[in-house]
Amino acid sequence: MHTYGIDIWGEDNFIIENGLAKLNYASKPALVDIVRDIREQDFKGPLLLRFPHLTRLQIEKLYTLYNNAINEYDYKGKFNAVFPLKVNQLPNFLLPLIKSGEEFGYGLEAGSKAELFLAMTYNKIGAPITINGFKDKEMIHLAFIAKKMGHNITVIIEGLNELKMILEVEKETSLPTPNVGIRVRLFNSGGGAWAKSGGIDSKFGLSSTEILEAYELLKSNNLLHYLTMIHFHIGSAMTNIKPLKKALKESGHIYAELKNMGATNLKAINIGGGLAVEYSQYHRTTQYHLQEFANDVIFTLKNIAKQKGVEEPNIFTESGRFISANSTVLVTPVLELFSAEYELSNLRLKEENPPLIEELNELYKDMNGKTALEYMHDSMDHLESLLKLFDLGYIDLQDRSNAEILAQLIIKKAISLLEIADYEELKRIDNKIQEKYLLNFSIFQSLPDFWGINQEFPIMPITHLDKKPTRSASLWDITCDSDGEIEFNAKKPLYLHDVNLEKEEYYLAFFNVGAYQDTLGMRHNLFSHPTEVNVVFENNELKLEKIIESQKIIDILEDIDYDTKEIKKILKSSLDKSTYVILKKYLNENSYLKTSWSH
Ligand code: PLP
């Protein structure tokens, strides 16, 4: 059985049973049944299935990992965690997360004013809020207001100017002062694709000299007791644990030094994010065990505290990818297979055909298991020659069409005849035999990290999993852009099934899309966010909650500041009434395709 690497990335949250991809939870529903359920309610196009129980599971895992380590090393500090809002701010994801996190005291991290407003509104009083990123005085004022609301909030400064603004707001208002954290600019940076957030030349944090200046500023203004946290973040999705250990040592010593200088209320080290998610379906990329990660944090900080004679710090983490990635699955209907039009029924051979076409026809008829590979290569050479002959004007359009159909039929027949060993080899070497699958989605909108940084996501059909996938696949999205393609990669080959979409439906799922993709996505070609739904369980029974349909075309146009009244007025005035009624209906639908019954 071809398992699409589910053992590597699936974490037992998804299973394959009877040819179907299923959720390994409660009644173990097949993903395709959930998809059909939604589509029957007339929500078509791509779908984002969100599974809040998986977010809850990840929160539980995170707390368990650290509390295990704390117990093992008899650590005196407490573990705290916040969810970085930038990783996923959408309400369908976030509101269930906050509910699940309540019993753990799980908080939120905000990196902008808009995110801070979300945190101030929805974070449970008592659960921590941290603020990172660059701030202006208004943002700092907001933090003071959050404190007045009763929030346990820490403003982590990225530079001395931010500290000066805190001092100003403290003087100018009668609001209570929030806790202050210092992001330290570490010498050691992380590894992995997102390592630029740390290191001596990183965009963020205070140098040692600036840390000392910050200390002096706080002290001379009698505000040193507000300094509670040291923060660093050396990069998202760390594949290797070594850089973390180095960063822990460096920040641990900074913490201890400041404490020994007199920062008595300094009680916490915030280690940022970094816990990796396995995105590969070919081989494991994460080189550490999650428990090892937590153990290293506790062990290293314990040793430094002992060495420097200070109390063991509380620990904060801001891992968001780990919490959110697996909660969301993108399901895209396959609209078309490139070779679908190359059917035998479309072949129109003439009484007399060019010799190479006659030969192609012979190859097609005579091919058997032994000759398949050879005939397929011959057919490709013949096709190439025939296309040249067309360019030179020696064969006509009908001949060219016959040549293309025969070449595709030969490929299909060869694949069905070849021994598996030959076929695997063949798929690897021969780009020409790829099938192109047209998917009803936009890569720019739904997989921006693939578009921007070539990030892999596990891809798997949600049906047909008991059948051998016979086609090496390239995936096309429906944007008018050649970047909207996931090309076949011989080193990481994706094999899919040869399906007849006239007779059967075929959906591809992209897993681990719950982190960053939702709001990083772009509306290229004005394709908006897919329809999304929360899949929840009550007494083992599946419920579809909060279906949010993909945006209507008219709303997308309004979002980019068109006067939609004017658009309607112009269209209405140039059409008769009944045609305009149809147009109005289309304007109120989303822009994904509806060209076939399986759209
Ligand atoms: N905290 C900060 C300051 C970050 O910059 C980031 C992401 O880059 C995170 C937390 C989230 O980290 P991760 O994506 O590893 O969960």
mmCIF file of C-alpha atoms in Angstrom, residues 408-552:
data_model
loop_
_atom_site.group_PDB
_atom_site.id
_atom_site.type_symbol
_atom_site.label_atom_id
_atom_site.label_comp_id
_atom_site.label_asym_id
_atom_site.label_seq_id
_atom_site.Cartn_x
_atom_site.Cartn_y
_atom_site.Cartn_z
ATOM 1 C CA GLN A 408 -0.582 9.398 -24.427
ATOM 2 C CA LEU A 409 -2.395 6.088 -24.974
ATOM 3 C CA ILE A 410 0.956 4.340 -25.268
ATOM 4 C CA ILE A 411 2.162 5.872 -22.007
ATOM 5 C CA LYS A 412 -1.000 4.768 -20.215
ATOM 6 C CA LYS A 413 -0.849 1.271 -21.662
ATOM 7 C CA ALA A 414 2.845 0.938 -20.854
ATOM 8 C CA ILE A 415 2.283 1.978 -17.264
ATOM 9 C CA SER A 416 -0.433 -0.625 -16.855
ATOM 10 C CA LEU A 417 1.774 -3.354 -18.377
ATOM 11 C CA LEU A 418 5.096 -2.603 -16.746
ATOM 12 C CA GLU A 419 6.459 -4.552 -13.864
ATOM 13 C CA ILE A 420 6.529 -2.452 -10.715
ATOM 14 C CA ALA A 421 10.327 -2.350 -10.497
ATOM 15 C CA ASP A 422 10.659 -1.034 -14.051
ATOM 16 C CA TYR A 423 7.864 1.386 -13.490
ATOM 17 C CA GLU A 424 9.364 2.922 -10.346
ATOM 18 C CA GLU A 425 12.588 3.458 -12.237
ATOM 19 C CA LEU A 426 10.779 4.822 -15.221
ATOM 20 C CA LYS A 427 8.771 7.319 -13.219
ATOM 21 C CA ARG A 428 11.931 8.666 -11.753
ATOM 22 C CA ILE A 429 13.732 9.210 -15.010
ATOM 23 C CA ASP A 430 11.111 10.277 -17.410
ATOM 24 C CA ASN A 431 9.593 13.712 -17.060
ATOM 25 C CA LYS A 432 7.599 13.268 -20.193
ATOM 26 C CA ILE A 433 5.269 10.707 -18.736
ATOM 27 C CA GLN A 434 3.995 12.956 -15.979
ATOM 28 C CA GLU A 435 0.320 13.538 -15.538
ATOM 29 C CA LYS A 436 -0.835 17.059 -14.691
ATOM 30 C CA TYR A 437 -3.642 17.385 -12.192
ATOM 31 C CA LEU A 438 -5.634 20.600 -12.223
ATOM 32 C CA LEU A 439 -6.805 21.441 -8.702
ATOM 33 C CA ASN A 440 -9.561 23.821 -7.715
ATOM 34 C CA PHE A 441 -7.497 26.082 -5.476
ATOM 35 C CA SER A 442 -4.856 28.785 -5.494
ATOM 36 C CA ILE A 443 -1.344 28.036 -4.289
ATOM 37 C CA PHE A 444 -0.858 31.760 -3.627
ATOM 38 C CA GLN A 445 -3.896 31.820 -1.366
ATOM 39 C CA SER A 446 -3.678 28.448 0.352
ATOM 40 C CA LEU A 447 -0.018 27.391 0.336
ATOM 41 C CA PRO A 448 1.889 30.698 0.371
ATOM 42 C CA ASP A 449 4.911 29.079 2.007
ATOM 43 C CA PHE A 450 5.190 26.673 -0.911
ATOM 44 C CA TRP A 451 5.109 29.596 -3.312
ATOM 45 C CA GLY A 452 7.466 31.775 -1.300
ATOM 46 C CA ILE A 453 10.028 29.425 0.186
ATOM 47 C CA ASN A 454 9.314 26.015 -1.355
ATOM 48 C CA GLN A 455 7.999 24.662 1.926
ATOM 49 C CA GLU A 456 6.779 21.075 1.532
ATOM 50 C CA PHE A 457 3.414 19.973 2.835
ATOM 51 C CA PRO A 458 2.309 16.332 3.017
ATOM 52 C CA ILE A 459 0.015 15.630 0.056
ATOM 53 C CA MET A 460 -2.286 12.622 -0.170
ATOM 54 C CA PRO A 461 -5.453 11.660 -2.009
ATOM 55 C CA ILE A 462 -8.244 10.986 0.479
ATOM 56 C CA THR A 463 -9.700 8.053 -1.482
ATOM 57 C CA HIS A 464 -8.254 5.309 -3.750
ATOM 58 C CA LEU A 465 -5.631 4.503 -1.113
ATOM 59 C CA ASP A 466 -6.074 0.774 -1.631
ATOM 60 C CA LYS A 467 -5.049 1.172 -5.288
ATOM 61 C CA LYS A 468 -1.615 1.587 -6.746
ATOM 62 C CA PRO A 469 -0.979 5.191 -7.795
ATOM 63 C CA THR A 470 0.325 4.924 -11.328
ATOM 64 C CA ARG A 471 1.039 8.466 -12.414
ATOM 65 C CA SER A 472 3.922 10.724 -11.511
ATOM 66 C CA ALA A 473 2.073 13.927 -10.774
ATOM 67 C CA SER A 474 2.476 17.641 -11.264
ATOM 68 C CA LEU A 475 -0.157 19.789 -9.623
ATOM 69 C CA TRP A 476 -1.587 22.891 -11.238
ATOM 70 C CA ASP A 477 -3.715 25.422 -9.445
ATOM 71 C CA ILE A 478 -6.330 27.557 -11.230
ATOM 72 C CA THR A 479 -4.489 30.871 -11.124
ATOM 73 C CA CYS A 480 -3.273 32.324 -14.393
ATOM 74 C CA ASP A 481 0.302 32.005 -13.308
ATOM 75 C CA SER A 482 2.995 29.463 -13.992
ATOM 76 C CA ASP A 483 4.123 29.804 -10.365
ATOM 77 C CA GLY A 484 0.849 28.161 -9.413
ATOM 78 C CA GLU A 485 2.325 24.717 -9.896
ATOM 79 C CA ILE A 486 3.818 22.030 -7.728
ATOM 80 C CA GLU A 487 6.109 20.356 -10.204
ATOM 81 C CA PHE A 488 6.944 16.685 -10.143
ATOM 82 C CA ASN A 489 10.189 16.260 -8.250
ATOM 83 C CA ALA A 490 12.044 13.029 -8.941
ATOM 84 C CA LYS A 491 13.802 13.278 -5.569
ATOM 85 C CA LYS A 492 10.489 13.639 -3.749
ATOM 86 C CA PRO A 493 8.115 11.980 -6.179
ATOM 87 C CA LEU A 494 4.357 12.339 -5.835
ATOM 88 C CA TYR A 495 2.420 9.482 -7.432
ATOM 89 C CA LEU A 496 -1.301 9.767 -7.921
ATOM 90 C CA HIS A 497 -4.072 7.664 -9.370
ATOM 91 C CA ASP A 498 -5.253 7.560 -12.931
ATOM 92 C CA VAL A 499 -8.877 8.503 -12.468
ATOM 93 C CA ASN A 500 -11.752 9.158 -14.774
ATOM 94 C CA LEU A 501 -13.346 12.283 -13.382
ATOM 95 C CA GLU A 502 -16.434 11.737 -15.497
ATOM 96 C CA LYS A 503 -17.147 8.725 -13.345
ATOM 97 C CA GLU A 504 -15.466 9.252 -9.995
ATOM 98 C CA GLU A 505 -14.444 12.076 -7.714
ATOM 99 C CA TYR A 506 -10.865 12.575 -6.608
ATOM 100 C CA TYR A 507 -9.679 14.944 -3.901
ATOM 101 C CA LEU A 508 -6.190 15.789 -2.765
ATOM 102 C CA ALA A 509 -5.510 16.785 0.806
ATOM 103 C CA PHE A 510 -2.648 18.982 1.967
ATOM 104 C CA PHE A 511 -1.848 18.410 5.623
ATOM 105 C CA ASN A 512 -0.236 20.594 8.305
ATOM 106 C CA VAL A 513 -1.527 23.840 6.819
ATOM 107 C CA GLY A 514 -2.780 25.313 10.129
ATOM 108 C CA ALA A 515 0.330 27.404 10.816
ATOM 109 C CA TYR A 516 0.960 30.708 9.037
ATOM 110 C CA GLN A 517 -0.810 29.819 5.767
ATOM 111 C CA ASP A 518 -4.213 31.310 6.585
ATOM 112 C CA THR A 519 -3.254 34.950 6.755
ATOM 113 C CA LEU A 520 -0.011 34.875 4.771
ATOM 114 C CA GLY A 521 -2.047 33.799 1.725
ATOM 115 C CA MET A 522 -2.452 36.237 -1.111
ATOM 116 C CA ARG A 523 -5.478 37.067 -3.203
ATOM 117 C CA HIS A 524 -3.650 36.730 -6.476
ATOM 118 C CA ASN A 525 -6.226 36.661 -9.299
ATOM 119 C CA LEU A 526 -8.710 37.580 -6.547
ATOM 120 C CA PHE A 527 -9.116 34.055 -5.242
ATOM 121 C CA SER A 528 -10.122 34.397 -1.642
ATOM 122 C CA HIS A 529 -9.785 32.246 1.443
ATOM 123 C CA PRO A 530 -11.365 28.792 0.936
ATOM 124 C CA THR A 531 -14.564 27.772 2.661
ATOM 125 C CA GLU A 532 -13.678 26.550 6.127
ATOM 126 C CA VAL A 533 -15.376 24.501 8.786
ATOM 127 C CA ASN A 534 -14.686 23.295 12.298
ATOM 128 C CA VAL A 535 -15.119 19.542 12.636
ATOM 129 C CA VAL A 536 -16.038 18.845 16.241
ATOM 130 C CA PHE A 537 -17.286 15.827 18.175
ATOM 131 C CA GLU A 538 -19.987 15.656 20.786
ATOM 132 C CA ASN A 539 -20.418 12.293 22.476
ATOM 133 C CA ASN A 540 -18.434 10.727 19.666
ATOM 134 C CA GLU A 541 -20.752 12.244 17.107
ATOM 135 C CA LEU A 542 -19.347 14.442 14.374
ATOM 136 C CA LYS A 543 -20.685 17.984 14.009
ATOM 137 C CA LEU A 544 -19.790 20.567 11.407
ATOM 138 C CA GLU A 545 -19.558 23.909 13.142
ATOM 139 C CA LYS A 546 -19.074 27.431 11.929
ATOM 140 C CA ILE A 547 -18.979 26.925 8.200
ATOM 141 C CA ILE A 548 -17.547 30.131 6.754
ATOM 142 C CA GLU A 549 -17.987 30.249 3.026
ATOM 143 C CA SER A 550 -15.271 31.528 0.768
ATOM 144 C CA GLN A 551 -15.788 35.230 0.137
ATOM 145 C CA LYS A 552 -18.291 36.349 -2.470
#
